[in-house]
mmCIF file of C-alpha atoms in Angstrom:
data_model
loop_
_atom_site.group_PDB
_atom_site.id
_atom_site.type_symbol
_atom_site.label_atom_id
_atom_site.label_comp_id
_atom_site.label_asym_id
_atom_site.label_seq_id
_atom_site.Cartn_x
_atom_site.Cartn_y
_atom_site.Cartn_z
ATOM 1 C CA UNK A 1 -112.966 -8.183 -161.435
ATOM 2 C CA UNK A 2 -108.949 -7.975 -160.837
ATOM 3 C CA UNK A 3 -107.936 -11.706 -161.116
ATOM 4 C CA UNK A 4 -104.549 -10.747 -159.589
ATOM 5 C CA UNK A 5 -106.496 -8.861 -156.507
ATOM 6 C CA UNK A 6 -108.469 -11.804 -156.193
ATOM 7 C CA UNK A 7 -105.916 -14.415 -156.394
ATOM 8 C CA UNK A 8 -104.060 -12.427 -153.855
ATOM 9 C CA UNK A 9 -106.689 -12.476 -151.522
ATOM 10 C CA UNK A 10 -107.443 -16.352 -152.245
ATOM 11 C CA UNK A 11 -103.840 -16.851 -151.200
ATOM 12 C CA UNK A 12 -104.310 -14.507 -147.996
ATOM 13 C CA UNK A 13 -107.337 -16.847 -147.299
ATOM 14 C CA UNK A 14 -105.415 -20.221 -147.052
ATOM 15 C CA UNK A 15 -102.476 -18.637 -145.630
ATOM 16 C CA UNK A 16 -105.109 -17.798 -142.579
ATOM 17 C CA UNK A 17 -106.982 -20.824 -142.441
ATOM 18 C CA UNK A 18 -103.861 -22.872 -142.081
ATOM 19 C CA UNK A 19 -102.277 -20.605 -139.510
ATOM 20 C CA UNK A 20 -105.329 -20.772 -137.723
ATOM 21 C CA UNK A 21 -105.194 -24.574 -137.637
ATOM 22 C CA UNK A 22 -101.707 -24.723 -136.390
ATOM 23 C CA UNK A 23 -100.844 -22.184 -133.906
ATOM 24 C CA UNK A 24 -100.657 -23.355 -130.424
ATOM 25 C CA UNK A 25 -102.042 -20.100 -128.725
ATOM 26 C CA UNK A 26 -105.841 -19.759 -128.748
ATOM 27 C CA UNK A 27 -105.540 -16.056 -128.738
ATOM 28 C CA UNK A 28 -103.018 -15.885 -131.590
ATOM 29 C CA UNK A 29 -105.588 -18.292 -133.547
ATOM 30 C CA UNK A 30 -108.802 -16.062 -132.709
ATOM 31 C CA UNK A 31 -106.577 -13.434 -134.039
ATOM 32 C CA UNK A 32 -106.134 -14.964 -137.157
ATOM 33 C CA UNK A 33 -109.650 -16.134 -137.448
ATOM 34 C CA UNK A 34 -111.063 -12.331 -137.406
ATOM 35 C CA UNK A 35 -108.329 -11.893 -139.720
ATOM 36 C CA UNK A 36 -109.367 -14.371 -142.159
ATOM 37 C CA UNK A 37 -113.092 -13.420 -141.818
ATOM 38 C CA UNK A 38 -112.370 -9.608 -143.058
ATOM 39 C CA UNK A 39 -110.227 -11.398 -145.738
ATOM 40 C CA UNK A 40 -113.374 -13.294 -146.510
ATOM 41 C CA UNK A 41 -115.540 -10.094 -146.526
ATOM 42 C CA UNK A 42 -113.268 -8.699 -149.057
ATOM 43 C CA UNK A 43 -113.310 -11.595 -151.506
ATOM 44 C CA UNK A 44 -116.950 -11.251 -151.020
ATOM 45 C CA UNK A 45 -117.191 -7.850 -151.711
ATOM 46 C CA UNK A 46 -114.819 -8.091 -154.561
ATOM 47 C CA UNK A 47 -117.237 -11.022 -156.364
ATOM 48 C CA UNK A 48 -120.090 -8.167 -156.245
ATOM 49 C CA UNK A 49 -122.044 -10.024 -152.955
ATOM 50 C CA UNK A 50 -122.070 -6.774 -150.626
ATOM 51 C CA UNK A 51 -125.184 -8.229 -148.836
ATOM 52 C CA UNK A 52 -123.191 -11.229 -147.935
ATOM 53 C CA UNK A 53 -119.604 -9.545 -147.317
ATOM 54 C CA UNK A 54 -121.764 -6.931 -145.173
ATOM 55 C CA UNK A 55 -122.729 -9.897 -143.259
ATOM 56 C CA UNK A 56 -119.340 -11.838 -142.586
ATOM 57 C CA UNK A 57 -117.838 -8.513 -141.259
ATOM 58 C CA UNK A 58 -120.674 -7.809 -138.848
ATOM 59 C CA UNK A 59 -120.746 -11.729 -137.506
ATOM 60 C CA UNK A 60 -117.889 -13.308 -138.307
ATOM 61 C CA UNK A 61 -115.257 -10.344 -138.268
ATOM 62 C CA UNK A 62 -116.724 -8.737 -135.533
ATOM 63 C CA UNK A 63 -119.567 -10.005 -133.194
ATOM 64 C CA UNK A 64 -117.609 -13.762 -133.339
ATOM 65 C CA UNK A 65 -113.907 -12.390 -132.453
ATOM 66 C CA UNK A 66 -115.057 -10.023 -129.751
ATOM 67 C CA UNK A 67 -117.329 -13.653 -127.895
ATOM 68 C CA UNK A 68 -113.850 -15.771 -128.623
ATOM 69 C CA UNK A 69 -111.786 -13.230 -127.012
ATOM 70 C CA UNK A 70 -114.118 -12.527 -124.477
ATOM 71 C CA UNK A 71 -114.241 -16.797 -123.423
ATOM 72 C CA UNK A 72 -110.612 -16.805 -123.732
ATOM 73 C CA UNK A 73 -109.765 -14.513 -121.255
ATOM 74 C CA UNK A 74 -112.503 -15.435 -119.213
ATOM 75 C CA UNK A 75 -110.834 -19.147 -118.652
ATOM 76 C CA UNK A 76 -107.646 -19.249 -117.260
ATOM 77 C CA UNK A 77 -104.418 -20.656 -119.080
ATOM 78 C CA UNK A 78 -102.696 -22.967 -116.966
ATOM 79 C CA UNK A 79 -104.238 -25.288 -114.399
ATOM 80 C CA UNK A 80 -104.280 -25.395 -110.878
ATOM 81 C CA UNK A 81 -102.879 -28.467 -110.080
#
């Protein structure tokens, strides 16, 4: 394994998870969930777990983004009042 490839990646990881947590936009935050699950897919694949990195990119890259997008614009952003 690359320890600087990985550390990058690592870094990537946190970077995401953070941004995910503070954003105020839930699109902009789904956005940078699927982005943080194909960063997770890579660090998988780079430890030598393809079975498991296969995974996260079908469900949590994929299927997962594609339902949160698809609830987000399904609900409407500002309230009726």
């Amino acid at each position: 394994m690359i320890w600087q490839f990985d550390l990058l990646i690592l870094t990537l990881v946190v970077v995401c998870a953070i941004a995910t947590i503070t954003v105020k936009d839930l699109l902009s935050a789904t956005v940078i969930f699927g982005c943080y699950s194909f960063l997770m897919c890579l660090l998988w694949a780079e430890m030598g777990a393809v079975d498991v990195a296969f995974t996260e990119a079908t469900v949590g890259a994929g299927i997962s983004t594609i339902l949160f997008i698809a609830a987000i614009l399904r609900t409407s952003r500002r309230s009726k009042d």
